[in-house]
């Protein structure tokens, strides 16, 4: 299915639809638990265009995070394909997939998942260690990302010295520092109070609006979903608008 | 920061655990350094004697006397350049538990024969002239704070009473295994106080042609076969090696102990590394999400493990070297006992191997980790 936002954008331009940045076709996923097979979702289709900000909602266990992981190449589907930027993620070998992920995916976790032994700046620098950038260039990129999330003054703080909201902003800085093709956020406000959660959503909106970042967030929170341009629901194995 | 910086940060994550792991590796390699040094020293001691010298002793054993008259007959043998003799004294200085070797030697013939004994203080002539003079290793001088010119009194055990010796010269051995904690004095001094008891303990023969050693040794033993003191003659190296074998199969024992220690530490270190990786499963999943490859993560885990074992190994070996450097009581039993360059190199190689082995399982675990599964666990 094509998101409402992208359909509206195409209609406004009156031109043929742009090629999707993310093209998911016939995606199915199931787990084996003992002798039982649990179908997470079946024959899911999704298109996402460059610059879109989508929210994916659904009850616990509906497969939202699994879908996100498959798009990020962290999990494999039973069948179907996930094409991101013209490359089929499901056909990539592990090594190629890791390199692809480093370049194209920025991942934001519910519990921030910062490395406690590293400072905020060092956490943000992690994805850049996989590039050929010089130390000075890495530092410049890190400070830019921290500036975007408003935490330059906390660069040398360790995670335990930061509030939850600040840690999540560091997590977002880490996700954007390598300028990925798409940002995937799994319950980014799930561990935050309302005020901090609102700040994070505002930051994501800004990344989408000012920097044209393509963002897909998974959330339980209807208020959070409202901040996206469009919302989809994954329920009983089906993705519906 | 760099990948190495990330490895360093992980090592300091749990400082107490890292310290204890490194400490256990230090202890293991300290023991390895000591035990291995005993083996290398015994091996070296077996090689210390000359192939160009023969030792003739009573066929009944080292403690049985040899007639002094044998010396002239031995000197007349074709191929024998010179003859000297030596006796075991077995005294002590102040403390009976504080052992060092003393020999009564036929100094005027012994000293020219042992060119590997280098006089570094005092005067060889002064030693040769004076009946109560002593030639002392520099290690012994250091050990007791003696000086050349000083008179020291030893208490005899086989040859009872107080024995005064004037230190007239100090030596350094060309080969450390010869030992620098020995004391040599005149046979004549021993003889004059015990004329009815003292005879040469063993004869030492300098050969013109070392390649004839076996032939000459056999001829000597044949000559004295029916005498009052039948002889057993062998090269000095074989004689020294015989002393070494008196330690029994110490090399085997040391190897068994060393291997046991090595494997005990292997399990400790492996368990620690696995524990360290297990508690970082979430972080490893995050790093994989960021694009770190399985190989890079496995390499980081192995680098951590190798860093621990190499640092611990090097420190343990350095401690062993420090413990064996001068003034340790084992020097009297094992002259030249020291952590050799070979032992150090072997130790570091083992430390590297230990690091690779102990890191292998957690590295494999981290490489095999399912990101999706790990992320589900950490939320």
XYZ file of C-alpha atoms in Angstrom:
620
model
C 0.000 0.000 0.000
C 1.138 3.538 -0.608
C 0.990 5.958 2.273
C -1.610 8.789 2.157
C 1.124 11.375 2.369
C 2.920 10.102 -0.674
C -0.320 9.727 -2.608
C -1.253 13.308 -1.788
C 2.180 14.533 -2.800
C 1.914 12.716 -6.132
C -1.583 14.007 -6.752
C -0.507 17.580 -6.058
C 2.301 17.334 -8.572
C -0.030 15.723 -11.096
C 2.864 13.598 -12.245
C 3.497 9.863 -12.335
C 4.248 8.563 -8.853
C 7.892 8.780 -7.799
C 9.698 5.479 -7.268
C 9.345 4.404 -3.653
C 12.384 4.669 -1.366
C 11.140 1.626 0.519
C 9.194 -1.004 -1.388
C 7.898 -3.931 0.646
C 6.132 -6.639 -1.291
C 4.360 -9.784 -0.113
C 6.232 -9.869 3.168
C 5.430 -12.718 5.564
C 6.978 -13.653 8.858
C 6.286 -16.446 11.288
C 8.036 -17.936 14.312
C 8.305 -21.491 15.483
C 7.573 -21.978 19.169
C 7.952 -25.661 19.882
C 5.681 -27.456 17.494
C 3.532 -24.366 17.010
C 3.926 -21.887 14.167
C 3.036 -18.311 15.042
C 2.217 -16.108 12.055
C 3.329 -12.554 12.810
C 2.130 -11.013 9.563
C 1.269 -12.279 6.148
C 1.613 -10.849 2.654
C 2.302 -7.280 3.759
C 2.930 -4.549 1.164
C 4.225 -1.074 1.934
C 5.651 1.833 -0.035
C 7.472 4.702 1.533
C 8.806 7.680 -0.359
C 11.797 9.871 0.178
C 11.127 12.546 2.793
C 8.099 10.876 4.338
C 7.454 10.643 8.074
C 5.281 7.620 8.819
C 4.014 6.089 12.025
C 3.308 2.402 12.464
C 0.900 1.476 15.236
C -0.486 -1.775 16.538
C -1.033 -3.763 19.693
C 1.780 -5.559 21.477
C 2.900 -8.619 19.594
C 1.413 -7.433 16.324
C 4.830 -7.502 14.624
C 5.598 -3.772 14.391
C 9.142 -4.124 15.680
C 9.674 -7.253 13.603
C 8.671 -5.324 10.471
C 11.054 -2.530 11.451
C 13.867 -5.049 12.023
C 13.268 -6.644 8.636
C 13.419 -3.241 6.909
C 16.709 -2.608 8.739
C 18.041 -5.978 7.658
C 18.246 -7.196 11.254
C 15.739 -9.989 10.727
C 14.764 -12.078 7.728
C 11.266 -12.656 6.346
C 9.844 -16.045 5.399
C 8.969 -14.652 1.996
C 8.602 -11.377 0.190
C 11.076 -8.629 -0.548
C 12.219 -5.369 1.017
C 13.765 -3.005 -1.510
C 15.373 0.100 -0.061
C 16.887 2.608 -2.468
C 16.783 0.007 -5.247
C 18.537 -2.749 -3.274
C 16.772 -5.876 -2.062
C 17.726 -6.143 1.594
C 16.446 -9.694 1.935
C 18.942 -11.004 -0.612
C 22.048 -9.509 0.904
C 24.723 -11.601 2.640
C 25.513 -10.742 6.260
C 28.718 -8.814 5.546
C 27.183 -6.762 2.744
C 24.117 -6.178 4.887
C 26.210 -4.777 7.739
C 27.917 -2.324 5.379
C 24.574 -1.391 3.846
C 23.052 -0.799 7.281
C 25.962 1.427 8.296
C 25.300 3.627 5.264
C 21.532 3.593 4.886
C 19.919 2.981 8.288
C 19.739 5.176 11.362
C 18.147 3.247 14.206
C 16.576 4.799 17.324
C 15.795 2.432 20.209
C 13.130 2.657 22.872
C 15.693 2.339 25.685
C 18.324 4.484 23.929
C 20.918 1.689 24.100
C 23.886 3.963 24.542
C 27.152 2.324 25.530
C 27.631 3.300 29.188
C 31.431 3.319 28.983
C 31.445 5.957 26.238
C 30.658 9.659 26.402
C 27.770 11.142 24.435
C 30.177 12.249 21.698
C 31.832 8.822 21.567
C 28.440 7.117 21.338
C 27.498 9.366 18.436
C 30.861 8.665 16.803
C 30.335 4.872 16.761
C 28.810 4.603 13.246
C 31.607 6.802 11.883
C 34.264 4.338 13.080
C 33.170 2.200 10.150
C 33.949 4.962 7.638
C 37.234 6.248 6.268
C 36.729 9.694 7.791
C 39.672 11.254 9.603
C 39.496 11.815 13.337
C 38.966 15.548 12.789
C 36.179 14.931 10.264
C 34.521 12.456 12.593
C 34.653 14.999 15.390
C 33.117 17.637 13.122
C 30.251 15.308 12.122
C 29.663 14.349 15.758
C 29.455 17.949 16.913
C 27.093 18.781 14.046
C 24.775 15.920 15.013
C 24.895 16.922 18.672
C 24.148 20.503 17.655
C 21.065 19.359 15.711
C 19.748 17.610 18.830
C 20.828 20.508 21.075
C 23.380 18.659 23.187
C 26.781 20.121 22.313
C 27.216 21.120 25.947
C 26.742 17.484 27.009
C 29.226 15.996 24.528
C 31.627 14.745 27.175
C 28.954 13.470 29.567
C 28.446 9.771 30.087
C 24.934 8.329 29.622
C 24.364 7.962 33.366
C 24.954 11.712 33.697
C 22.123 12.463 31.252
C 18.335 12.426 31.647
C 16.226 9.962 29.666
C 15.240 12.631 27.158
C 18.857 13.702 26.721
C 19.958 10.094 26.253
C 17.322 9.640 23.569
C 18.533 12.782 21.837
C 22.045 11.335 21.862
C 20.513 8.182 20.381
C 18.956 10.281 17.612
C 22.263 12.085 17.026
C 23.891 8.655 16.650
C 21.171 7.681 14.164
C 21.659 10.753 11.962
C 25.425 11.257 12.208
C 26.180 9.169 9.123
C 23.346 10.858 7.174
C 21.443 7.608 6.533
C 18.809 7.058 3.869
C 16.107 6.322 6.413
C 15.631 6.666 10.166
C 13.824 3.819 11.891
C 12.622 4.526 15.415
C 11.234 1.761 17.616
C 9.004 3.296 20.320
C 11.311 6.342 20.633
C 9.131 7.899 23.333
C 8.157 4.668 25.067
C 10.504 5.174 28.005
C 10.034 8.923 28.405
C 7.675 11.176 30.311
C 5.199 13.228 28.288
C 7.330 16.337 28.183
C 10.533 14.565 27.122
C 8.561 12.455 24.656
C 7.137 15.592 23.113
C 10.647 17.027 22.713
C 11.765 13.896 20.916
C 8.784 13.962 18.566
C 9.420 17.640 17.849
C 13.023 16.784 17.066
C 11.947 14.018 14.685
C 9.487 16.385 13.014
C 12.270 18.906 12.591
C 14.608 16.321 11.092
C 11.881 15.507 8.589
C 10.885 19.063 7.817
C 14.268 20.832 7.853
C 16.584 18.060 6.757
C 14.105 16.026 4.657
C 14.935 12.864 6.580
C 12.737 9.863 5.816
C 11.428 8.526 9.111
C 9.419 5.491 10.146
C 8.451 5.252 13.805
C 6.803 2.394 15.606
C 4.652 3.540 18.511
C 1.843 2.570 20.848
C 1.064 6.175 21.484
C -1.685 7.701 19.306
C -0.473 11.213 20.192
C 2.983 10.323 18.973
C 1.556 8.856 15.778
C -0.351 12.066 15.142
C 2.953 13.897 14.718
C 3.727 11.789 11.646
C 2.398 12.628 8.195
C 0.526 9.327 8.048
C -0.242 6.409 10.293
C -0.575 2.733 9.469
C -1.856 -0.037 11.691
C -0.498 -3.532 11.885
C -3.068 -5.805 13.447
C -3.795 -9.501 13.212
C -1.039 -9.861 10.670
C -2.365 -7.243 8.276
C -1.146 -3.741 7.557
C -4.057 -1.345 7.203
C -4.430 2.386 6.856
C 37.993 7.539 19.578
C 38.966 4.511 17.512
C 38.131 0.811 17.488
C 41.126 0.367 19.815
C 39.628 3.051 22.043
C 36.374 1.124 22.121
C 38.255 -2.033 23.146
C 40.050 -0.030 25.859
C 36.754 1.392 27.112
C 35.299 -2.108 27.347
C 38.317 -3.281 29.335
C 37.769 -0.549 31.909
C 34.015 -1.190 32.130
C 34.375 -3.431 35.169
C 37.734 -2.419 36.581
C 37.631 -4.835 39.501
C 36.953 -7.833 37.281
C 39.579 -6.814 34.740
C 42.101 -6.291 37.550
C 41.357 -9.688 39.090
C 41.580 -11.439 35.724
C 44.876 -9.737 34.919
C 46.086 -10.603 38.432
C 45.299 -14.292 37.929
C 47.184 -14.238 34.624
C 50.104 -12.452 36.341
C 50.274 -15.197 38.976
C 50.137 -17.903 36.316
C 52.934 -16.394 34.243
C 54.988 -15.573 37.341
C 54.880 -19.284 38.171
C 55.538 -20.182 34.556
C 58.591 -17.875 34.554
C 59.983 -19.476 37.721
C 59.295 -23.072 36.734
C 60.525 -22.675 33.182
C 63.674 -20.985 34.462
C 64.420 -24.010 36.639
C 64.247 -26.211 33.535
C 66.424 -23.936 31.401
C 68.927 -23.596 34.235
C 69.121 -27.366 34.709
C 69.593 -27.799 30.972
C 72.311 -25.173 30.977
C 73.957 -26.754 34.013
C 74.157 -30.063 32.172
C 76.062 -28.244 29.430
C 78.392 -26.255 31.654
C 81.247 -28.744 31.859
C 83.896 -28.976 29.220
C 84.184 -31.796 26.693
C 87.915 -31.141 26.745
C 88.214 -32.122 30.393
C 87.777 -35.504 32.029
C 86.705 -36.139 35.592
C 88.037 -39.227 37.315
C 86.438 -40.273 40.565
C 86.246 -43.376 42.678
C 84.141 -46.020 40.913
C 82.304 -46.595 44.200
C 81.034 -43.026 44.268
C 81.872 -39.409 44.790
C 82.159 -39.765 48.557
C 84.870 -42.418 48.372
C 88.481 -41.170 48.516
C 91.028 -41.188 45.720
C 94.741 -41.746 46.401
C 96.757 -38.619 45.658
C 99.278 -40.913 43.973
C 96.835 -41.423 41.121
C 97.578 -37.854 40.019
C 101.074 -38.641 38.763
C 99.923 -41.718 36.865
C 97.071 -39.765 35.296
C 99.432 -36.953 34.278
C 101.578 -39.487 32.455
C 98.768 -40.608 30.193
C 99.196 -39.928 26.532
C 96.862 -37.086 25.563
C 96.519 -35.645 29.101
C 97.949 -32.123 29.243
C 97.504 -31.425 32.958
C 95.848 -32.813 36.079
C 94.292 -31.126 39.085
C 91.889 -32.156 41.806
C 89.122 -30.883 43.955
C 87.262 -31.719 47.178
C 83.863 -30.972 48.510
C 84.089 -28.983 51.789
C 80.496 -28.523 52.924
C 80.809 -25.746 55.483
C 78.499 -22.834 56.215
C 78.742 -19.188 57.111
C 76.868 -18.291 60.293
C 73.578 -19.971 59.324
C 73.621 -23.740 58.653
C 70.511 -23.324 56.496
C 72.246 -20.795 54.294
C 73.910 -23.031 51.770
C 76.635 -22.276 49.234
C 79.247 -24.483 47.608
C 82.865 -24.563 48.779
C 85.634 -26.554 47.121
C 89.163 -27.298 48.216
C 91.191 -27.197 45.009
C 94.755 -27.887 43.949
C 94.971 -24.206 43.130
C 98.250 -24.023 41.219
C 96.954 -26.459 38.592
C 93.200 -25.766 38.893
C 93.320 -22.043 38.156
C 95.256 -22.300 34.864
C 92.929 -25.095 33.745
C 89.739 -23.042 34.323
C 90.229 -20.117 32.004
C 86.444 -19.487 32.140
C 86.899 -18.226 35.714
C 87.749 -14.536 35.312
C 89.353 -12.753 38.265
C 87.696 -9.337 38.536
C 88.901 -8.160 41.955
C 91.956 -8.908 44.046
C 94.877 -10.825 42.676
C 95.272 -14.403 41.428
C 98.894 -14.483 42.610
C 97.891 -13.394 46.103
C 95.367 -16.228 46.142
C 97.961 -18.731 44.957
C 100.624 -17.589 47.449
C 98.602 -17.750 50.642
C 97.562 -21.105 52.107
C 94.423 -19.757 53.784
C 93.415 -17.604 50.821
C 90.007 -17.949 49.190
C 88.699 -17.209 45.708
C 85.065 -16.144 45.927
C 82.334 -15.546 43.356
C 81.076 -11.971 43.114
C 77.546 -13.194 43.872
C 78.762 -14.473 47.212
C 80.494 -11.171 47.953
C 77.224 -9.362 47.299
C 75.190 -11.876 49.266
C 77.190 -11.536 52.468
C 78.610 -8.057 51.948
C 82.125 -9.478 51.955
C 85.098 -7.638 50.509
C 88.395 -8.717 49.044
C 90.957 -8.610 51.861
C 88.420 -9.588 54.489
C 88.826 -12.665 56.673
C 85.702 -14.787 57.022
C 85.101 -17.762 59.265
C 83.178 -20.805 58.075
C 81.957 -23.599 60.266
C 82.918 -27.022 58.971
C 80.489 -29.935 58.877
C 82.414 -32.909 57.408
C 85.620 -31.219 58.562
C 84.606 -29.846 61.953
C 85.726 -26.608 63.510
C 86.041 -22.963 62.575
C 87.862 -22.273 59.342
C 89.287 -18.820 58.671
C 89.700 -17.761 55.061
C 91.282 -14.594 53.693
C 89.441 -13.473 50.585
C 92.194 -12.634 48.115
C 90.338 -12.639 44.814
C 86.838 -12.543 43.365
C 85.731 -14.092 40.102
C 82.986 -13.801 37.523
C 82.193 -16.934 35.499
C 82.163 -16.596 31.708
C 79.150 -18.922 31.748
C 76.452 -17.956 34.313
C 75.605 -21.635 34.830
C 79.065 -22.112 36.379
C 77.715 -20.065 39.262
C 79.056 -16.956 40.943
C 78.280 -18.069 44.490
C 81.042 -20.632 44.878
C 84.109 -20.440 47.076
C 87.463 -22.063 46.267
C 90.400 -22.472 48.644
C 93.601 -24.452 48.885
C 93.535 -28.231 49.194
C 96.708 -27.935 51.225
C 94.855 -25.939 53.903
C 92.249 -28.683 54.199
C 94.929 -31.391 54.217
C 97.130 -29.832 56.909
C 94.237 -29.752 59.397
C 93.046 -33.273 58.529
C 96.117 -35.128 57.244
C 94.812 -38.593 57.981
C 91.427 -38.037 56.412
C 91.770 -35.813 53.415
C 92.539 -37.178 49.970
C 91.479 -35.785 46.601
C 87.746 -36.033 45.949
C 88.050 -36.238 42.177
C 90.663 -35.573 39.556
C 90.197 -33.264 36.605
C 92.205 -33.873 33.467
C 92.795 -31.362 30.689
C 93.056 -33.158 27.346
C 95.140 -32.222 24.332
C 92.548 -33.669 21.970
C 88.935 -33.677 23.181
C 87.966 -36.130 20.451
C 90.054 -38.787 22.248
C 88.095 -38.359 25.486
C 86.262 -41.691 25.302
C 89.414 -43.611 24.442
C 91.452 -42.024 27.237
C 88.650 -42.435 29.787
C 88.401 -46.132 28.996
C 92.170 -46.542 29.236
C 92.279 -44.805 32.634
C 89.531 -46.962 34.070
C 91.243 -50.079 32.683
C 94.503 -49.063 34.331
C 92.970 -48.663 37.782
C 90.511 -51.528 37.533
C 92.474 -53.770 39.887
C 93.879 -51.022 42.111
C 92.760 -50.138 45.642
C 90.668 -47.354 44.178
C 89.102 -48.323 40.847
C 88.024 -45.287 38.863
C 85.154 -44.063 36.790
C 86.142 -41.487 34.214
C 83.839 -39.334 32.130
C 83.858 -35.958 30.482
C 83.265 -33.024 32.779
C 80.032 -32.258 30.907
C 78.746 -35.789 31.534
C 79.834 -35.444 35.168
C 77.798 -32.204 35.490
C 74.853 -33.783 33.711
C 75.017 -36.602 36.258
C 74.624 -34.028 39.024
C 71.621 -32.599 37.234
C 69.946 -36.002 37.001
C 70.293 -36.239 40.777
C 67.354 -33.797 40.780
C 65.298 -36.610 39.341
C 62.849 -35.893 36.560
C 62.326 -32.385 37.798
C 61.793 -31.147 34.249
C 58.818 -33.442 33.856
C 57.386 -32.378 37.199
C 57.804 -28.722 36.351
C 56.188 -29.228 32.957
C 53.197 -30.995 34.537
C 52.796 -28.229 37.122
C 53.160 -25.526 34.491
C 50.583 -27.193 32.235
C 48.132 -27.547 35.133
C 48.526 -23.885 36.019
C 48.155 -22.866 32.386
C 44.883 -24.733 31.957
C 43.514 -23.509 35.291
C 44.114 -19.932 34.194
C 42.779 -20.723 30.734
C 39.433 -21.694 32.237
C 39.379 -18.667 34.556
C 40.138 -16.259 31.732
C 37.738 -17.967 29.312
C 34.955 -17.884 31.872
C 35.596 -14.207 32.568
C 35.559 -13.320 28.895
C 32.366 -15.272 28.308
C 30.792 -13.523 31.267
C 31.912 -10.151 29.939
C 30.398 -10.861 26.532
C 27.214 -12.345 27.972
C 26.459 -9.188 29.913
C 27.110 -7.078 26.817
C 24.759 -8.943 24.502
C 22.553 -5.874 24.168
C 25.469 -3.638 23.279
C 26.782 -6.125 20.758
C 23.322 -6.175 19.151
C 23.348 -2.374 19.047
C 26.781 -2.331 17.411
C 25.554 -4.818 14.827
C 22.562 -2.586 14.196
C 24.964 0.295 13.584
C 26.738 -1.768 10.931
C 29.584 -3.480 12.792
C 30.299 -6.768 11.051
C 30.474 -10.122 12.824
C 34.182 -10.277 12.072
C 34.894 -6.835 13.497
C 32.996 -7.612 16.696
C 34.722 -10.981 17.062
C 38.044 -9.230 16.540
C 37.225 -6.707 19.253
C 36.367 -9.470 21.730
C 39.593 -11.321 20.920
C 41.557 -8.077 21.183
C 40.177 -7.574 24.701
C 41.098 -11.097 25.673
C 44.583 -10.857 24.163
C 45.171 -7.492 25.863
C 44.361 -9.035 29.247
C 46.578 -12.082 28.773
C 49.477 -10.191 27.176
C 49.544 -7.510 29.866
C 49.165 -10.123 32.609
C 51.701 -12.417 30.976
C 54.307 -9.685 30.508
C 53.870 -8.425 34.077
C 54.063 -11.966 35.481
C 57.251 -12.683 33.550
C 58.772 -9.359 34.603
C 57.958 -10.172 38.225
C 59.594 -13.581 37.833
C 62.660 -11.917 36.312
C 62.763 -9.480 39.221
C 62.377 -12.290 41.756
C 65.259 -14.237 40.243
C 67.589 -11.329 39.682
C 70.364 -11.532 42.257
C 70.279 -12.301 45.925
C 67.652 -15.020 45.833
C 68.317 -18.153 47.880
C 67.787 -20.470 44.893
C 70.977 -19.164 43.262
C 73.022 -21.498 45.456
C 71.157 -24.557 44.212
C 70.710 -23.370 40.637
C 73.633 -21.132 39.653
C 72.606 -18.790 36.863
C 68.886 -19.220 37.617
C 67.214 -16.439 35.643
C 64.311 -15.798 33.279
C 66.061 -16.074 29.931
C 65.077 -14.235 26.760
C 63.835 -17.562 25.406
C 61.585 -18.082 28.428
C 60.268 -14.537 28.075
C 59.519 -15.067 24.394
C 57.897 -18.451 25.038
C 55.837 -16.895 27.846
C 54.590 -14.077 25.653
C 53.753 -16.564 22.887
C 51.769 -18.619 25.401
C 50.053 -15.447 26.649
C 49.071 -14.621 23.078
C 47.801 -18.177 22.546
C 45.904 -17.998 25.837
C 44.268 -14.750 24.737
C 43.293 -16.167 21.357
C 41.884 -19.364 22.876
C 39.967 -17.690 25.701
C 38.623 -15.042 23.326
C 37.598 -17.531 20.663
C 34.391 -18.809 22.268
C 32.960 -15.406 23.289
C 34.048 -14.018 19.908
C 32.154 -16.804 18.198
C 29.166 -16.151 20.473
C 29.152 -12.456 19.613
C 29.486 -13.174 15.902
C 26.627 -15.674 16.013
C 24.359 -13.392 18.031
C 20.934 -12.847 16.484
C 20.379 -9.094 16.561
C 16.596 -9.346 16.424
C 16.544 -11.856 19.297
C 18.930 -9.800 21.415
C 17.002 -6.581 20.763
C 13.754 -8.289 21.764
C 15.412 -9.255 25.056
C 16.721 -5.773 25.869
C 13.612 -4.011 24.587
